[in-house]
């Protein structure tokens, strides 16, 4: 594989080219292209129904696009959801997606089990964590929970977790595999302003936290959050990219203002 693309740039950690998705008669994504360079935080914003989650689902392998290509580090790839971690990719979902029968600590450790190629099903079935790998995963999970300030909830089951704590558990589960690309769908959804401040700090630390450079693709409704943490922003409306650029460029883009005034802010 070439080490640079035709523009002479290093291959992006993630690159999408001309992605198209339809649901029956609805065009959810129409020729969407974007790059997530290594070490960059790239935000995807847009009004309700713009296609953000659809795009996220394409990258996670939940949806097969009708058109377009996806590359990871310059190589065409579209890993199935259960193989993402092997490609250094982890995600949190728009909801929480925690395993209801596992404690907070076990949920986080389960994220490592996949990356260590230990049988993930052991975690799902609640089988004893007897192996060295699983012990290491539990130790790493406990350290992450402590780092996030939620160590006291390690033994709690998801229904007992306050919502902001559960969101942090979901993020810790994605981070424990030390991914080089992390995908976040609406991490601020349902959080109050204090928790969003916490999240802002956390997201800012993501690119340099862990063993090397990490890229982030952040799908988010909260315009203020996305503007404050992203290096680059792509704005979708009705499935099309209507603007792409730095936060300052996006803030002053008339098409973006029109999309938002015609959409959620008028509601
Ligand atoms: N499974 C589906 N079947 C049919 N239509 C769908 C499906 N998923 C999404 N859509 C439609 O595709 C379009 C894009 O939806 P998507 O959920 O990607 O938007 P979004 O930008 O994530 O919105 P939100 O901000 O509300 O989360 C919408 O018109 C939506 O109704
Ligand atoms: Mg969505």
Short mmCIF file of C-alpha atoms and ligand atoms in Angstrom, two decimals:
data_model
loop_
_atom_site.label_atom_id
_atom_site.label_comp_id
_atom_site.label_asym_id
_atom_site.label_seq_id
_atom_site.Cartn_x
_atom_site.Cartn_y
_atom_site.Cartn_z
CA UNK A 1 0.00 0.00 0.00
CA UNK A 2 1.22 3.50 -0.78
CA UNK A 3 2.24 5.57 2.21
CA UNK A 4 0.68 8.75 0.83
CA UNK A 5 -2.44 9.48 -1.19
CA UNK A 6 -2.73 11.34 -4.48
CA UNK A 7 -2.73 14.69 -2.65
CA UNK A 8 0.59 13.83 -1.06
CA UNK A 9 -1.00 13.54 2.39
CA UNK A 10 -0.45 10.66 4.78
CA UNK A 11 -3.37 8.22 4.65
CA UNK A 12 -6.14 9.24 7.00
CA UNK A 13 -6.89 6.98 9.97
CA UNK A 14 -10.41 6.85 8.49
CA UNK A 15 -11.50 8.00 5.08
CA UNK A 16 -14.99 7.77 3.62
CA UNK A 17 -15.54 8.44 -0.06
CA UNK A 18 -18.90 8.97 -1.76
CA UNK A 19 -20.91 7.00 0.81
CA UNK A 20 -24.56 6.57 -0.15
CA UNK A 21 -27.31 4.97 1.96
CA UNK A 22 -31.04 4.74 1.24
CA UNK A 23 -33.90 3.50 3.37
CA UNK A 24 -36.65 2.74 0.86
CA UNK A 25 -37.35 6.10 -0.75
CA UNK A 26 -35.36 8.10 1.82
CA UNK A 27 -31.84 9.13 0.84
CA UNK A 28 -30.16 9.04 4.25
CA UNK A 29 -26.63 9.69 2.92
CA UNK A 30 -25.80 11.09 -0.49
CA UNK A 31 -22.16 10.94 -1.68
CA UNK A 32 -20.71 11.73 1.74
CA UNK A 33 -16.91 12.00 1.87
CA UNK A 34 -14.74 12.85 4.86
CA UNK A 35 -11.30 12.25 6.37
CA UNK A 36 -10.35 11.66 9.99
CA UNK A 37 -6.56 12.25 10.10
CA UNK A 38 -4.41 10.47 12.68
CA UNK A 39 -4.59 12.27 16.02
CA UNK A 40 -7.47 14.55 14.97
CA UNK A 41 -10.87 15.07 16.54
CA UNK A 42 -13.44 15.31 13.74
CA UNK A 43 -17.01 16.27 14.54
CA UNK A 44 -20.13 15.38 12.59
CA UNK A 45 -23.04 17.72 13.23
CA UNK A 46 -26.38 18.43 11.62
CA UNK A 47 -30.05 18.82 12.48
CA UNK A 48 -32.32 15.88 13.42
CA UNK A 49 -32.54 13.32 10.65
CA UNK A 50 -29.46 14.73 8.84
CA UNK A 51 -27.86 11.27 8.61
CA UNK A 52 -25.34 11.41 11.48
CA UNK A 53 -26.22 8.07 13.09
CA UNK A 54 -26.53 6.46 9.66
CA UNK A 55 -22.96 7.57 8.91
CA UNK A 56 -21.80 6.28 12.28
CA UNK A 57 -23.51 2.94 11.57
CA UNK A 58 -21.72 2.64 8.25
CA UNK A 59 -18.34 3.13 9.94
CA UNK A 60 -19.24 0.62 12.69
CA UNK A 61 -20.25 -1.98 10.13
CA UNK A 62 -23.92 -2.03 11.20
CA UNK A 63 -24.99 -0.76 7.78
CA UNK A 64 -23.71 -1.60 4.33
CA UNK A 65 -23.68 1.49 2.10
CA UNK A 66 -25.10 1.26 -1.42
CA UNK A 67 -22.19 3.26 -2.76
CA UNK A 68 -18.78 4.43 -1.66
CA UNK A 69 -15.65 3.18 0.04
CA UNK A 70 -14.15 3.25 3.50
CA UNK A 71 -10.45 2.99 4.26
CA UNK A 72 -8.56 2.60 7.55
CA UNK A 73 -4.96 3.86 7.33
CA UNK A 74 -5.26 3.87 3.55
CA UNK A 75 -6.45 0.27 3.20
CA UNK A 76 -10.02 -0.43 2.05
CA UNK A 77 -11.79 -2.03 5.00
CA UNK A 78 -15.28 -2.29 6.44
CA UNK A 79 -14.91 -4.48 9.54
CA UNK A 80 -17.99 -6.18 10.97
CA UNK A 81 -19.04 -4.65 14.32
CA UNK A 82 -17.54 -7.52 16.36
CA UNK A 83 -14.19 -7.19 14.59
CA UNK A 84 -13.77 -3.43 14.99
CA UNK A 85 -11.52 -3.68 18.06
CA UNK A 86 -9.08 -5.88 16.17
CA UNK A 87 -8.72 -3.00 13.73
CA UNK A 88 -8.03 -0.59 16.59
CA UNK A 89 -11.52 0.92 16.44
CA UNK A 90 -13.90 1.29 19.41
CA UNK A 91 -17.23 3.06 19.79
CA UNK A 92 -19.90 4.21 22.15
CA UNK A 93 -23.50 4.18 20.96
CA UNK A 94 -26.20 6.89 21.00
CA UNK A 95 -27.84 4.97 23.86
CA UNK A 96 -25.76 3.27 26.55
CA UNK A 97 -25.48 -0.28 25.23
CA UNK A 98 -24.15 -1.71 28.52
CA UNK A 99 -24.56 -5.42 29.26
CA UNK A 100 -27.36 -5.54 31.83
CA UNK A 101 -26.14 -8.65 33.64
CA UNK A 102 -22.55 -7.46 34.16
CA UNK A 103 -21.30 -5.01 36.77
CA UNK A 104 -19.76 -1.68 35.76
CA UNK A 105 -16.30 -3.20 36.18
CA UNK A 106 -17.18 -6.31 34.15
CA UNK A 107 -18.69 -4.15 31.41
CA UNK A 108 -15.42 -2.23 31.09
CA UNK A 109 -13.32 -5.41 31.29
CA UNK A 110 -15.45 -6.93 28.51
CA UNK A 111 -14.15 -4.21 26.16
CA UNK A 112 -10.62 -5.49 26.80
CA UNK A 113 -11.60 -9.12 26.43
CA UNK A 114 -12.41 -8.47 22.81
CA UNK A 115 -9.14 -6.77 22.09
CA UNK A 116 -7.13 -9.47 23.82
CA UNK A 117 -8.96 -12.00 21.67
CA UNK A 118 -10.10 -13.86 24.75
CA UNK A 119 -13.44 -15.52 24.12
CA UNK A 120 -15.77 -12.57 24.45
CA UNK A 121 -18.64 -14.92 25.07
CA UNK A 122 -17.18 -15.78 28.49
CA UNK A 123 -17.86 -12.23 29.55
CA UNK A 124 -21.33 -12.25 28.11
CA UNK A 125 -22.21 -15.49 29.84
CA UNK A 126 -20.78 -14.25 33.12
CA UNK A 127 -18.31 -17.14 33.26
CA UNK A 128 -15.59 -16.86 35.91
CA UNK A 129 -12.81 -14.41 35.13
CA UNK A 130 -10.12 -16.94 35.92
CA UNK A 131 -7.56 -16.41 33.21
CA UNK A 132 -4.58 -14.13 33.45
CA UNK A 133 -5.97 -12.06 30.57
CA UNK A 134 -9.21 -11.51 32.38
CA UNK A 135 -7.42 -10.59 35.61
CA UNK A 136 -5.36 -8.05 33.70
CA UNK A 137 -8.54 -6.72 32.10
CA UNK A 138 -10.24 -6.34 35.49
CA UNK A 139 -7.22 -4.51 36.90
CA UNK A 140 -7.15 -2.18 33.89
CA UNK A 141 -10.93 -1.67 34.15
CA UNK A 142 -10.68 -0.79 37.84
CA UNK A 143 -7.92 1.73 37.07
CA UNK A 144 -10.05 3.36 34.36
CA UNK A 145 -13.10 3.59 36.62
CA UNK A 146 -10.92 5.25 39.28
CA UNK A 147 -9.45 7.63 36.72
CA UNK A 148 -12.98 8.63 35.67
CA UNK A 149 -13.89 9.17 39.32
CA UNK A 150 -16.49 6.39 39.37
CA UNK A 151 -14.56 3.61 41.13
CA UNK A 152 -17.25 3.46 43.82
CA UNK A 153 -19.69 2.05 41.22
CA UNK A 154 -17.41 -0.84 40.12
CA UNK A 155 -19.67 -3.51 41.60
CA UNK A 156 -22.99 -1.95 40.56
CA UNK A 157 -25.19 -3.32 37.77
CA UNK A 158 -26.22 -0.92 34.98
CA UNK A 159 -29.80 -0.32 36.21
CA UNK A 160 -28.35 1.03 39.47
CA UNK A 161 -25.97 3.47 37.77
CA UNK A 162 -26.84 7.18 37.57
CA UNK A 163 -27.04 8.11 33.88
CA UNK A 164 -23.82 10.20 33.72
CA UNK A 165 -21.93 7.37 35.46
CA UNK A 166 -23.30 4.85 32.97
CA UNK A 167 -22.12 7.10 30.10
CA UNK A 168 -18.62 7.11 31.60
CA UNK A 169 -18.71 3.31 31.97
CA UNK A 170 -19.59 3.06 28.27
CA UNK A 171 -16.69 5.36 27.38
CA UNK A 172 -14.30 3.41 29.62
CA UNK A 173 -15.39 0.18 27.93
CA UNK A 174 -14.48 1.67 24.56
CA UNK A 175 -11.16 3.07 25.81
CA UNK A 176 -9.85 -0.04 27.56
CA UNK A 177 -8.86 -1.62 24.25
CA UNK A 178 -6.60 1.42 23.65
CA UNK A 179 -8.17 2.10 20.23
CA UNK A 180 -6.45 4.32 17.70
CA UNK A 181 -9.85 5.44 16.39
CA UNK A 182 -12.76 6.05 18.73
CA UNK A 183 -16.27 6.75 17.48
CA UNK A 184 -18.69 8.55 19.78
CA UNK A 185 -22.40 8.96 18.93
CA UNK A 186 -24.01 11.74 20.98
CA UNK A 187 -21.83 11.35 24.10
CA UNK A 188 -23.42 14.49 25.60
CA UNK A 189 -27.00 13.26 25.09
CA UNK A 190 -28.95 13.43 28.37
CA UNK A 191 -26.09 15.03 30.36
CA UNK A 192 -26.38 18.28 32.33
CA UNK A 193 -23.93 21.15 32.00
CA UNK A 194 -21.57 19.95 34.77
CA UNK A 195 -21.31 16.49 33.22
CA UNK A 196 -20.80 18.03 29.78
CA UNK A 197 -17.85 20.01 31.22
CA UNK A 198 -16.35 16.70 32.43
CA UNK A 199 -16.94 15.16 29.02
CA UNK A 200 -15.33 18.14 27.29
CA UNK A 201 -12.14 17.62 29.32
CA UNK A 202 -12.19 13.90 28.62
CA UNK A 203 -12.65 14.27 24.86
CA UNK A 204 -9.85 16.83 24.70
CA UNK A 205 -7.52 14.31 26.36
CA UNK A 206 -8.46 11.44 24.05
CA UNK A 207 -5.99 12.10 21.20
CA UNK A 208 -2.94 11.87 23.46
CA UNK A 209 -4.19 9.53 26.17
CA UNK A 210 -3.06 5.89 26.05
CA UNK A 211 -0.18 4.43 24.13
CA UNK A 212 -0.06 6.70 21.08
CA UNK A 213 -1.92 9.05 18.82
CA UNK A 214 -5.65 8.52 18.73
CA UNK A 215 -8.27 9.84 16.30
CA UNK A 216 -11.81 10.67 17.31
CA UNK A 217 -15.00 10.84 15.24
CA UNK A 218 -17.60 12.61 17.31
CA UNK A 219 -21.26 12.70 16.28
CA UNK A 220 -22.94 15.31 18.42
CA UNK A 221 -26.02 17.50 18.63
CA UNK A 222 -24.49 19.86 21.15
CA UNK A 223 -23.06 22.52 18.84
CA UNK A 224 -21.16 24.30 21.59
CA UNK A 225 -19.41 21.07 22.67
CA UNK A 226 -18.50 20.08 19.13
CA UNK A 227 -17.15 23.56 18.37
CA UNK A 228 -14.94 23.49 21.47
CA UNK A 229 -13.32 20.05 21.07
CA UNK A 230 -13.01 19.43 17.31
CA UNK A 231 -10.13 20.21 14.95
CA UNK A 232 -12.40 19.79 11.96
CA UNK A 233 -16.18 19.64 11.56
CA UNK A 234 -18.38 18.16 8.85
CA UNK A 235 -21.98 19.35 8.70
CA UNK A 236 -24.69 17.13 7.25
CA UNK A 237 -28.18 18.18 6.22
CA UNK A 238 -30.65 15.85 4.51
CA UNK A 239 -27.84 13.33 4.00
CA UNK A 240 -25.46 15.70 2.22
CA UNK A 241 -22.28 17.42 3.39
CA UNK A 242 -23.26 21.10 3.37
CA UNK A 243 -20.08 22.42 5.02
CA UNK A 244 -16.69 21.21 6.23
CA UNK A 245 -13.94 23.15 7.96
CA UNK A 246 -12.52 24.42 11.22
CA UNK A 247 -14.92 25.40 14.03
CA UNK A 248 -14.45 29.07 13.09
CA UNK A 249 -15.24 28.38 9.44
CA UNK A 250 -18.34 26.39 10.40
CA UNK A 251 -19.51 29.06 12.85
CA UNK A 252 -19.52 31.69 10.11
CA UNK A 253 -20.97 29.50 7.35
CA UNK A 254 -24.34 30.83 6.18
CA UNK A 255 -25.49 27.40 4.93
CA UNK A 256 -24.94 25.94 8.42
CA UNK A 257 -26.87 28.77 10.06
CA UNK A 258 -29.72 28.26 7.58
CA UNK A 259 -29.82 24.48 8.20
CA UNK A 260 -30.04 25.00 11.95
CA UNK A 261 -32.54 27.84 11.82
CA UNK A 262 -34.71 25.80 9.48
CA UNK A 263 -34.38 22.74 11.72
CA UNK A 264 -33.93 22.11 15.39
CA UNK A 265 -33.57 25.67 16.66
CA UNK A 266 -36.88 26.69 15.18
CA UNK A 267 -38.56 23.71 16.84
N1 LIG B 1 -33.65 2.08 9.85
C1 LIG B 1 -34.20 3.09 9.19
N2 LIG B 1 -35.26 2.89 8.36
C2 LIG B 1 -35.81 3.92 7.66
N3 LIG B 1 -35.37 5.19 7.72
C3 LIG B 1 -34.34 5.44 8.53
C4 LIG B 1 -33.69 4.43 9.31
N4 LIG B 1 -32.68 4.99 10.02
C5 LIG B 1 -32.69 6.29 9.71
N5 LIG B 1 -33.68 6.57 8.82
C6 LIG B 1 -33.96 7.87 8.21
O1 LIG B 1 -32.73 8.31 7.65
C7 LIG B 1 -32.56 9.70 7.88
C8 LIG B 1 -31.28 9.93 8.68
O2 LIG B 1 -31.46 9.43 10.02
P1 LIG B 1 -30.33 9.44 11.12
O3 LIG B 1 -30.84 8.67 12.28
O4 LIG B 1 -29.05 9.02 10.51
O5 LIG B 1 -30.27 10.98 11.49
P2 LIG B 1 -29.48 11.72 12.68
O6 LIG B 1 -28.75 12.84 12.04
O7 LIG B 1 -28.70 10.73 13.46
O8 LIG B 1 -30.67 12.29 13.55
P3 LIG B 1 -30.74 12.56 15.15
O9 LIG B 1 -30.06 13.89 15.35
O10 LIG B 1 -32.21 12.68 15.41
O11 LIG B 1 -30.08 11.43 15.90
C9 LIG B 1 -33.82 10.18 8.59
O12 LIG B 1 -34.73 10.65 7.59
C10 LIG B 1 -34.34 8.92 9.24
O13 LIG B 1 -35.74 9.00 9.40
MG1 LIG B 2 -28.65 10.17 15.51
#
